[in-house]
C-alpha cells in the first residue's frame, strides 16, 4: 500500500473517531464538563493558595490552574479514545478492519489522530475559557499556539495508553474502570499545585512523574515566559509517555492477532 | 376506607418497602463490585486532595489544623452521592430491561416504590461511609466523638437519599443508563460548590457566593463539626433543615416522574 493511501486510511479512521465522539455526548462530556467544573471549583476553593509562602508569582490561581485543566482533559481524551476503540472491538468493527487490506498500525494511528484532534479542540476550549474569565497569557498568541501544540501531543501520547488497554482487554468497561487512575496520576503531579508545596510523598512522586514536566511546559507561557529547559523536559515527558503507550499498544495488537 | 383496611394497606406497603430494600441488599451481595465506585473515587479524591491542598491549613483564617479532618466530611458526602446516583443507574437498567414496568403494573402505590428505592440507597451508603471513615482514621483523622459520628452518619444517609431522589427523577425522565453522568455530575457539583476545599471566608470569586446559597454547605458543615472541633446545635440544625428541604423537593420531583410514567 502506498504511503498516500495509508495516510488516507488513517485520515478516514481519524475523522470517524472524531464524528463518533461528537455523536455520543457521553464520550464528549467528560472531556470538557468535568475538567471545566473542577477548574471553576478548585479556583474558587483554593484561590487563596497564592498567598502561601513559596507559591510562584502569578496573576491569579486561575492562571496557574489552566494548564492542569488542559492536561486533565487530555488524559480523559486518552481514556475516552480507549473506550471507543474497545467498543469497536466489542461490536466487531475492529475485526472487519483487521480483515481489510490495510496496515494494522493504521487502526491505532487512526484512533490517535482522532484523539489528537479532540485534544486540540479541548486546548482551544480552555484558552477561550481562560481569556473569557480573565487569564493573562504572558507569551501572547505564540504562547497560545505552543500550548495548543503541547496539549495536542499530550492527548496523542495518553491516547496510545488508552488504545493499549483497549487492545489488551477488548472491554469498554475495563477501559472505563481506568477513569479513577487518571486522577491518581494527576494528583501525584504538579498539575494542581506547585511541586514544592505538595505534601510528602506526593512531592517526591511528582518529581518523578513525567506528567509534571508536561504540565510545567504548558503552564510556562501562561504564568511566565518560554523556558527552553522546561520545554525540552515537557517534550521529554511526552516522549516517555508515548513510547510507553505505543510499545504496549503494539504488544497488545500482536497478542490480539495471535489469539484471534 | 375503614381503619382496618388502612392498617392492612400500611402493613402491605411496609412489606413492599422492606422487600425492595432486601432486593437492593441482595444485589450488593451478589455483585460486590457494585460498591466500588462509591468507595474508590472518593478515596482517591480524599488522598489526592489532602496531598495537593494540605498546605492550605497554613493560610491565616483556616479553622482546622489538619486538612484531612477538614476534608473527610466532604469525602463522606461524595461517597453517599455516588451511592445514591448508583440507585438511579440501577433503576434505569431495570427500566431498560422491562422489570420496572412490572413493578408499575402491580397495585403498589408509587410512593411505596420510591420509598423502597430511597431507603435502600441510604442504607447502602453506609458501606462506602464505613470504608472511607476507616481510611480517614488510618491517615490520622481524629475520632469525631460519639455525637459527631452520629451526625456524620445521619448526613451520609440523608445525602444518599437526596442523591437517589435526584437520580431516580433523571432515570425516569431519560429511561437509559447513559444518563448516569448527569446523575453523578450534578451531585458532585452540589457537594463541591460548598465549603468543600476551604472555610467560607477563604473562598474566592463565584464560589464564595455559591457556597453561601448552596443548602449542601450546611450539611457539610454539620457533618464536619465533630472532626474539627466541638458539636453544637447551632451548627447542626441548619444541616437538618437543608437535608429535609432537599429530600422533600427532590422526592416530589421523583414522585412526579413516577406518576407520569406509563400505567
Coordinates of C-alpha atoms in Angstrom, one line a residue:
Chain A
X1 CA 0.0 0.0 0.0
X2 CA 1.4 3.4 -1.0
X3 CA 2.1 6.0 1.8
X4 CA -0.6 8.3 0.4
X5 CA -3.2 5.5 0.7
X6 CA -2.0 4.7 4.2
X7 CA -2.3 8.3 5.1
X8 CA -5.8 8.4 3.6
X9 CA -6.9 5.4 5.7
X10 CA -5.5 7.0 8.9
X11 CA -7.3 10.2 8.0
X12 CA -10.6 8.4 7.4
X13 CA -10.4 6.5 10.6
X14 CA -9.4 9.7 12.5
X15 CA -12.4 11.5 11.0
X16 CA -14.6 8.6 12.0
X17 CA -13.2 8.8 15.6
X18 CA -14.0 12.5 15.9
X19 CA -17.5 12.1 14.5
X20 CA -18.1 9.2 16.8
X21 CA -17.2 11.3 19.8
X22 CA -19.4 14.2 18.7
X23 CA -22.4 11.8 18.1
X24 CA -22.1 10.3 21.6
X25 CA -22.4 13.1 24.2
X26 CA -21.4 10.6 26.9
X27 CA -18.0 10.4 25.3
X28 CA -17.6 14.2 24.7
X29 CA -19.0 15.4 28.0
X30 CA -16.2 14.1 30.3
X31 CA -13.5 15.8 28.2
X32 CA -15.0 19.3 28.7
X33 CA -17.5 19.3 31.5
X34 CA -15.6 17.6 34.2
X35 CA -12.3 19.4 33.9
X36 CA -14.1 22.8 33.5
X37 CA -16.2 22.1 36.6
X38 CA -13.1 21.2 38.6
X39 CA -11.2 24.2 37.3
X40 CA -14.0 26.5 38.4
X41 CA -14.4 24.9 41.8
X42 CA -10.7 24.5 42.6
X43 CA -10.0 28.0 41.5
X44 CA -12.7 29.3 43.9
X45 CA -12.0 26.8 46.6
X46 CA -8.2 27.1 46.8
X47 CA -7.7 30.5 45.2
X48 CA -6.1 32.0 48.3
X49 CA -3.3 29.5 47.9
X50 CA -1.3 32.1 46.0
X51 CA -0.8 33.8 49.4
X52 CA 1.2 30.8 50.7
X53 CA 4.9 31.3 51.0
X54 CA 6.7 29.6 48.2
X55 CA 3.8 29.9 45.7
X56 CA 5.1 31.3 42.3
X57 CA 4.2 34.8 41.4
X58 CA 1.1 34.6 39.3
X59 CA -1.7 36.9 38.1
X60 CA -4.2 34.6 39.8
X61 CA -4.8 31.0 40.8
X62 CA -7.0 30.6 37.8
X63 CA -4.0 31.3 35.5
X64 CA -2.0 28.6 37.4
X65 CA -4.7 26.0 37.2
X66 CA -5.4 26.4 33.4
X67 CA -2.6 24.1 32.3
X68 CA -3.7 21.5 34.9
X69 CA -7.3 21.5 33.5
X70 CA -5.9 21.2 29.9
X71 CA -3.8 18.2 30.7
X72 CA -6.6 16.6 32.8
X73 CA -8.7 16.9 29.6
X74 CA -6.0 15.2 27.5
X75 CA -5.9 12.3 30.0
X76 CA -9.6 11.9 29.8
X77 CA -9.4 12.2 26.0
X78 CA -7.0 9.3 26.0
X79 CA -9.4 7.3 28.2
X80 CA -12.4 8.2 26.0
X81 CA -10.5 7.1 22.9
X82 CA -9.6 3.8 24.5
X83 CA -13.3 3.3 25.4
X84 CA -14.4 4.0 21.8
X85 CA -11.7 1.6 20.5
X86 CA -12.9 -1.1 22.9
X87 CA -16.5 -0.6 21.8
X88 CA -15.3 -1.1 18.2
X89 CA -13.6 -4.4 19.3
X90 CA -16.8 -5.5 21.2
X91 CA -19.0 -4.8 18.2
X92 CA -16.7 -6.5 15.7
X93 CA -15.8 -3.3 13.8
X94 CA -12.1 -3.8 14.5
X95 CA -12.3 -7.4 13.2
X96 CA -13.6 -6.1 9.9
X97 CA -10.6 -3.6 9.8
X98 CA -8.2 -6.5 10.6
X99 CA -9.7 -8.4 7.7
X100 CA -9.3 -5.4 5.3
X101 CA -6.1 -5.0 3.2
X102 CA -4.8 -2.1 5.3
X103 CA -1.7 -2.0 7.6
X104 CA -2.6 -3.0 11.2
X105 CA -0.9 0.1 12.7
X106 CA -3.4 2.3 10.9
X107 CA -6.2 1.1 13.2
X108 CA -4.4 2.5 16.2
X109 CA -2.9 5.5 14.3
X110 CA -6.4 6.5 13.1
X111 CA -7.8 6.4 16.6
X112 CA -4.8 8.5 17.8
X113 CA -5.4 11.1 15.1
X114 CA -9.0 11.4 16.3
X115 CA -7.7 11.8 19.9
X116 CA -5.2 14.4 18.8
X117 CA -8.0 16.5 17.1
X118 CA -10.1 16.2 20.3
X119 CA -7.0 17.3 22.3
X120 CA -6.5 20.3 20.1
X121 CA -10.2 21.2 20.4
X122 CA -10.1 21.0 24.2
X123 CA -7.0 23.2 24.3
X124 CA -8.9 25.8 22.3
X125 CA -11.8 25.5 24.6
X126 CA -9.7 26.1 27.7
X127 CA -7.8 29.0 26.1
X128 CA -11.2 30.6 25.3
X129 CA -12.5 29.9 28.8
X130 CA -9.3 31.3 30.2
X131 CA -9.4 34.5 28.2
X132 CA -13.1 35.0 28.9
X133 CA -12.6 34.7 32.7
X134 CA -9.6 36.9 32.9
X135 CA -6.5 34.7 32.5
X136 CA -3.4 36.5 31.2
X137 CA -1.3 34.5 28.8
X138 CA 2.1 36.2 29.2
X139 CA 3.6 34.9 26.0
X140 CA 0.6 36.1 23.9
X141 CA -0.5 34.4 20.6
X142 CA 2.8 32.5 20.2
X143 CA 2.3 31.1 23.7
X144 CA -1.3 30.1 22.8
X145 CA 0.0 28.2 19.8
X146 CA 2.7 26.4 21.9
X147 CA 0.0 25.4 24.5
X148 CA -2.3 24.0 21.8
X149 CA 0.6 22.1 20.2
X150 CA 1.7 20.6 23.5
X151 CA -1.8 19.7 24.6
X152 CA -2.4 18.0 21.2
X153 CA 0.7 15.9 21.6
X154 CA -0.2 15.1 25.2
X155 CA -3.7 13.8 24.1
X156 CA -2.0 11.6 21.4
X157 CA 0.5 10.3 24.0
X158 CA -2.1 9.4 26.5
X159 CA -4.4 8.1 23.8
X160 CA -1.8 5.5 23.0
X161 CA -2.1 4.2 26.5
X162 CA -5.9 4.1 26.2
X163 CA -5.5 2.2 22.9
X164 CA -3.1 -0.3 24.5
X165 CA -5.6 -1.0 27.4
X166 CA -8.5 -1.4 24.9
X167 CA -6.5 -3.7 22.6
X168 CA -5.3 -5.8 25.6
X169 CA -8.7 -6.1 27.3
X170 CA -11.1 -5.7 24.4
X171 CA -13.6 -4.5 27.0
X172 CA -15.1 -0.9 27.2
X173 CA -15.9 -1.4 30.9
X174 CA -12.3 -2.3 31.7
X175 CA -11.0 0.9 30.0
X176 CA -13.8 2.9 31.7
X177 CA -12.6 1.4 35.0
X178 CA -9.2 3.1 34.4
X179 CA -11.0 6.5 34.9
X180 CA -10.1 6.9 38.6
X181 CA -6.4 6.2 37.7
X182 CA -6.5 9.5 35.7
X183 CA -6.9 11.3 39.0
X184 CA -4.3 9.4 40.8
X185 CA -1.8 10.4 38.1
X186 CA -3.0 14.0 38.2
X187 CA -2.9 14.3 42.0
X188 CA 0.6 12.9 42.1
X189 CA 1.9 15.6 39.8
X190 CA 2.2 19.4 39.8
X191 CA -1.0 19.7 37.7
X192 CA -3.0 21.4 40.5
X193 CA -0.3 22.9 42.8
X194 CA 3.3 23.8 42.8
X195 CA 5.5 20.8 43.3
X196 CA 7.4 22.4 46.3
X197 CA 4.1 22.9 48.2
X198 CA 2.8 19.3 47.8
X199 CA 2.9 17.2 50.9
X200 CA 5.1 14.1 51.0
X201 CA 5.1 11.5 49.5
X202 CA 3.2 13.3 46.7
X203 CA 6.1 15.8 46.2
X204 CA 8.7 13.1 45.6
X205 CA 6.4 11.1 43.3
X206 CA 5.5 14.3 41.4
X207 CA 9.2 14.9 40.8
X208 CA 9.4 11.5 39.1
X209 CA 6.1 11.8 37.2
X210 CA 6.5 12.8 33.6
X211 CA 3.1 14.5 33.8
X212 CA 4.6 17.2 36.0
X213 CA 7.1 18.2 33.3
X214 CA 4.4 18.2 30.6
X215 CA 2.1 20.4 32.7
X216 CA 5.0 22.8 33.5
X217 CA 5.8 23.2 29.8
X218 CA 2.1 24.0 29.1
X219 CA 2.0 26.4 32.1
X220 CA 5.1 28.4 31.3
X221 CA 3.6 30.5 28.5
X222 CA 0.7 31.5 30.8
X223 CA 2.4 32.4 34.1
X224 CA 6.0 33.1 33.0
X225 CA 8.0 33.0 29.8
X226 CA 9.2 30.4 27.4
X227 CA 11.9 28.4 29.0
X228 CA 13.9 26.1 26.8
X229 CA 14.8 23.7 29.6
X230 CA 11.1 23.4 30.7
X231 CA 10.0 22.9 27.1
X232 CA 12.6 20.2 26.5
X233 CA 11.7 18.5 29.7
X234 CA 8.0 18.7 28.7
X235 CA 8.7 17.2 25.3
X236 CA 10.9 14.5 27.0
X237 CA 7.9 13.7 29.3
X238 CA 5.7 13.4 26.3
X239 CA 8.2 11.1 24.6
X240 CA 8.3 8.8 27.6
X241 CA 4.5 8.5 27.8
X242 CA 4.2 8.0 24.0
X243 CA 7.0 5.4 23.8
X244 CA 5.4 3.5 26.7
X245 CA 1.9 3.7 25.2
X246 CA 2.9 2.8 21.6
X247 CA 5.0 -0.2 22.8
X248 CA 2.2 -1.5 24.9
X249 CA -0.3 -1.0 22.1
X250 CA 2.0 -2.8 19.6
X251 CA 2.4 -5.8 22.0
X252 CA -1.4 -5.8 22.7
X253 CA -2.1 -5.8 19.0
X254 CA 0.3 -8.6 18.3
X255 CA -1.3 -10.7 21.1
X256 CA -4.8 -10.0 19.8
X257 CA -3.8 -11.1 16.3
X258 CA -2.1 -14.3 17.7
X259 CA -5.1 -15.4 19.8
X260 CA -7.6 -14.3 17.1
Chain B
X1 CA -61.6 3.2 53.8
X2 CA -62.1 1.6 57.2
X3 CA -59.4 1.7 59.9
X4 CA -58.8 -2.0 59.4
X5 CA -58.3 -1.6 55.7
X6 CA -56.0 1.3 56.2
X7 CA -53.9 -0.7 58.6
X8 CA -53.7 -3.6 56.2
X9 CA -52.7 -1.3 53.4
X10 CA -50.0 0.3 55.5
X11 CA -48.7 -3.1 56.6
X12 CA -48.6 -4.2 52.9
X13 CA -46.8 -1.0 51.9
X14 CA -44.2 -1.6 54.7
X15 CA -43.7 -5.2 53.5
X16 CA -43.1 -3.9 49.9
X17 CA -40.6 -1.3 51.1
X18 CA -38.8 -4.0 53.1
X19 CA -38.8 -6.3 50.0
X20 CA -37.3 -3.5 47.9
X21 CA -34.6 -2.8 50.4
X22 CA -33.8 -6.6 50.6
X23 CA -33.6 -6.7 46.8
X24 CA -31.0 -3.9 46.8
X25 CA -29.0 -5.7 49.6
X26 CA -29.1 -8.9 47.6
X27 CA -27.8 -7.1 44.6
X28 CA -24.9 -5.8 46.6
X29 CA -24.1 -9.3 48.0
X30 CA -24.3 -10.9 44.5
X31 CA -22.3 -8.1 42.8
X32 CA -19.9 -6.8 45.5
X33 CA -18.1 -4.8 42.8
X34 CA -21.1 -2.5 42.6
X35 CA -20.0 -0.9 45.8
X36 CA -16.5 0.0 44.4
X37 CA -17.4 3.3 42.6
X38 CA -18.8 4.7 45.8
X39 CA -15.6 3.9 47.6
X40 CA -12.8 4.2 45.1
X41 CA -13.4 7.7 43.6
X42 CA -14.0 9.4 47.0
X43 CA -10.9 7.7 48.4
X44 CA -8.7 8.8 45.6
X45 CA -10.1 12.3 45.9
X46 CA -9.5 12.3 49.7
X47 CA -5.9 11.1 49.5
X48 CA -5.2 13.2 46.4
X49 CA -6.7 16.4 47.6
X50 CA -5.0 16.2 51.0
X51 CA -1.7 15.7 49.4
X52 CA -2.2 18.6 46.9
X53 CA -4.0 21.2 49.1
X54 CA -2.8 20.1 52.5
X55 CA -0.7 23.3 52.9
X56 CA -3.9 25.4 52.8
X57 CA -4.2 25.0 56.5
X58 CA -1.2 27.4 56.8
X59 CA -3.4 30.2 55.5
X60 CA -4.5 32.7 58.1
X61 CA -8.1 32.1 58.9
X62 CA -8.1 28.4 58.1
X63 CA -10.0 27.0 61.1
X64 CA -8.6 23.4 61.1
X65 CA -5.2 22.1 62.0
X66 CA -5.5 19.1 59.7
X67 CA -6.7 19.2 56.1
X68 CA -7.6 15.5 56.4
X69 CA -10.1 16.3 59.2
X70 CA -11.4 19.3 57.2
X71 CA -11.9 17.3 54.0
X72 CA -13.3 14.0 55.3
X73 CA -16.9 15.1 55.7
X74 CA -16.9 16.1 52.0
X75 CA -15.5 12.7 51.1
X76 CA -18.2 11.0 53.0
X77 CA -20.8 13.1 51.2
X78 CA -19.2 12.2 47.9
X79 CA -19.4 8.5 48.7
X80 CA -23.1 9.0 49.6
X81 CA -23.7 11.0 46.4
X82 CA -22.2 8.3 44.2
X83 CA -24.1 5.5 46.0
X84 CA -27.3 7.5 45.7
X85 CA -26.6 8.1 42.0
X86 CA -26.0 4.3 41.5
X87 CA -29.6 3.7 42.6
X88 CA -30.7 5.8 39.6
X89 CA -28.4 3.9 37.3
X90 CA -29.8 0.6 38.6
X91 CA -33.4 1.9 38.1
X92 CA -32.5 2.9 34.6
X93 CA -31.2 -0.6 34.0
X94 CA -34.5 -2.1 35.4
X95 CA -36.4 0.3 33.1
X96 CA -34.3 -0.8 30.1
X97 CA -34.9 -4.5 30.9
X98 CA -38.6 -4.1 31.4
X99 CA -38.5 -5.1 35.1
X100 CA -39.7 -1.7 36.4
X101 CA -42.8 -2.0 34.1
X102 CA -43.8 -5.0 36.1
X103 CA -43.4 -3.0 39.4
X104 CA -45.5 -0.2 37.9
X105 CA -48.2 -2.7 36.7
X106 CA -48.5 -4.0 40.3
X107 CA -51.1 -2.4 42.7
X108 CA -48.2 -1.0 44.7
X109 CA -48.6 2.8 45.2
X110 CA -45.9 4.9 43.5
X111 CA -44.7 6.4 46.8
X112 CA -44.0 3.0 48.2
X113 CA -41.8 2.1 45.2
X114 CA -40.0 5.4 45.7
X115 CA -39.6 4.9 49.4
X116 CA -38.1 1.5 48.9
X117 CA -35.5 2.7 46.4
X118 CA -34.6 5.7 48.6
X119 CA -34.3 3.8 51.8
X120 CA -32.1 1.2 50.2
X121 CA -29.8 3.9 48.9
X122 CA -29.5 5.5 52.4
X123 CA -28.6 2.1 53.9
X124 CA -26.2 1.2 51.1
X125 CA -24.4 4.5 51.6
X126 CA -23.2 3.2 55.0
X127 CA -20.8 0.8 53.2
X128 CA -18.6 3.4 51.5
X129 CA -19.1 5.6 54.5
X130 CA -17.6 3.0 56.8
X131 CA -14.7 2.2 54.5
X132 CA -13.9 6.0 54.0
X133 CA -14.1 6.6 57.7
X134 CA -11.6 3.8 58.3
X135 CA -9.3 5.2 55.6
X136 CA -9.6 8.6 57.3
X137 CA -8.7 7.2 60.8
X138 CA -5.7 5.4 59.2
X139 CA -4.5 8.7 57.8
X140 CA -4.6 10.5 61.1
X141 CA -8.1 12.0 61.2
X142 CA -9.2 12.2 64.9
X143 CA -12.3 10.4 66.1
X144 CA -15.1 13.0 66.0
X145 CA -16.8 11.8 69.2
X146 CA -20.0 9.8 69.5
X147 CA -22.3 12.7 68.8
X148 CA -20.1 14.0 65.9
X149 CA -20.0 10.5 64.4
X150 CA -23.8 10.2 64.8
X151 CA -24.4 13.5 62.9
X152 CA -21.9 12.4 60.2
X153 CA -23.8 9.1 59.8
X154 CA -27.1 10.9 59.5
X155 CA -25.6 13.3 57.0
X156 CA -24.3 10.4 54.9
X157 CA -27.7 8.6 54.9
X158 CA -29.5 11.9 54.2
X159 CA -27.2 12.9 51.3
X160 CA -27.7 9.4 49.8
X161 CA -31.5 10.0 50.0
X162 CA -31.0 13.4 48.2
X163 CA -28.8 11.8 45.5
X164 CA -31.1 8.9 45.0
X165 CA -34.2 11.1 44.6
X166 CA -32.4 13.2 42.0
X167 CA -31.0 10.1 40.2
X168 CA -34.4 8.4 40.2
X169 CA -36.0 11.5 38.7
X170 CA -33.4 11.5 36.0
X171 CA -33.7 7.8 35.3
X172 CA -37.5 8.1 34.9
X173 CA -37.0 11.1 32.6
X174 CA -34.4 9.6 30.3
X175 CA -35.0 5.9 30.8
X176 CA -31.4 5.0 30.0
X177 CA -28.2 4.1 31.9
X178 CA -26.4 6.6 29.6
X179 CA -27.9 9.4 31.8
X180 CA -25.5 8.2 34.6
X181 CA -23.0 11.1 34.1
X182 CA -25.9 13.6 34.6
X183 CA -26.9 11.8 37.8
X184 CA -23.3 11.8 39.2
X185 CA -22.0 15.2 38.0
X186 CA -24.9 17.2 39.4
X187 CA -24.4 15.6 42.8
X188 CA -20.7 16.2 42.6
X189 CA -21.3 19.9 41.7
X190 CA -23.8 20.2 44.6
X191 CA -21.3 18.8 47.1
X192 CA -18.2 20.6 45.8
X193 CA -19.8 24.1 45.5
X194 CA -19.8 24.3 49.3
X195 CA -17.1 25.0 51.8
X196 CA -15.5 21.7 50.5
X197 CA -12.0 23.0 49.9
X198 CA -11.7 25.8 52.4
X199 CA -13.7 27.7 55.0
X200 CA -16.3 30.2 53.7
X201 CA -14.1 33.3 54.4
X202 CA -11.3 31.9 52.3
X203 CA -13.3 31.0 49.3
X204 CA -12.9 33.4 46.3
X205 CA -14.9 34.7 43.4
X206 CA -18.2 33.0 42.4
X207 CA -17.7 30.0 44.7
X208 CA -17.9 32.3 47.8
X209 CA -21.5 33.3 46.7
X210 CA -22.4 29.8 45.5
X211 CA -21.4 28.3 48.9
X212 CA -23.4 30.9 50.7
X213 CA -26.7 30.0 48.9
X214 CA -26.0 26.2 48.5
X215 CA -28.0 24.3 51.1
X216 CA -25.5 21.5 50.9
X217 CA -23.0 23.8 52.6
X218 CA -25.0 23.5 55.9
X219 CA -25.0 19.7 55.5
X220 CA -21.2 19.6 55.0
X221 CA -20.7 22.0 58.0
X222 CA -22.9 19.9 60.2
X223 CA -21.0 16.7 59.3
X224 CA -17.7 18.5 59.7
X225 CA -18.1 20.0 63.2
X226 CA -17.1 16.9 65.2
X227 CA -14.0 16.4 63.1
X228 CA -12.5 19.8 63.6
X229 CA -14.0 20.9 66.9
X230 CA -17.0 20.7 69.2
X231 CA -20.5 19.8 68.2
X232 CA -23.2 22.4 68.7
X233 CA -26.9 22.7 68.0
X234 CA -26.3 26.0 66.1
X235 CA -24.1 24.1 63.5
X236 CA -26.5 21.1 63.4
X237 CA -30.0 22.4 62.9
X238 CA -29.2 24.3 59.6
X239 CA -27.9 20.9 58.2
X240 CA -31.1 19.1 59.3
X241 CA -33.3 21.8 57.7
X242 CA -31.2 21.7 54.5
X243 CA -31.4 17.9 54.3
X244 CA -35.1 17.8 54.9
X245 CA -35.7 20.5 52.3
X246 CA -33.6 18.9 49.6
X247 CA -35.2 15.4 50.2
X248 CA -38.7 16.9 50.1
X249 CA -38.1 18.8 46.9
X250 CA -36.3 16.1 45.0
X251 CA -38.7 13.3 46.3
X252 CA -41.6 15.4 44.9
X253 CA -39.7 15.6 41.6
X254 CA -39.1 11.8 41.6
X255 CA -42.7 11.1 42.6
X256 CA -43.9 13.3 39.8
X257 CA -41.7 11.4 37.3
X258 CA -43.0 8.1 38.7
X259 CA -46.7 9.2 38.3
X260 CA -46.1 10.4 34.8
X261 CA -44.6 7.0 33.8
X262 CA -47.0 4.7 32.0
X263 CA -49.7 2.6 33.7

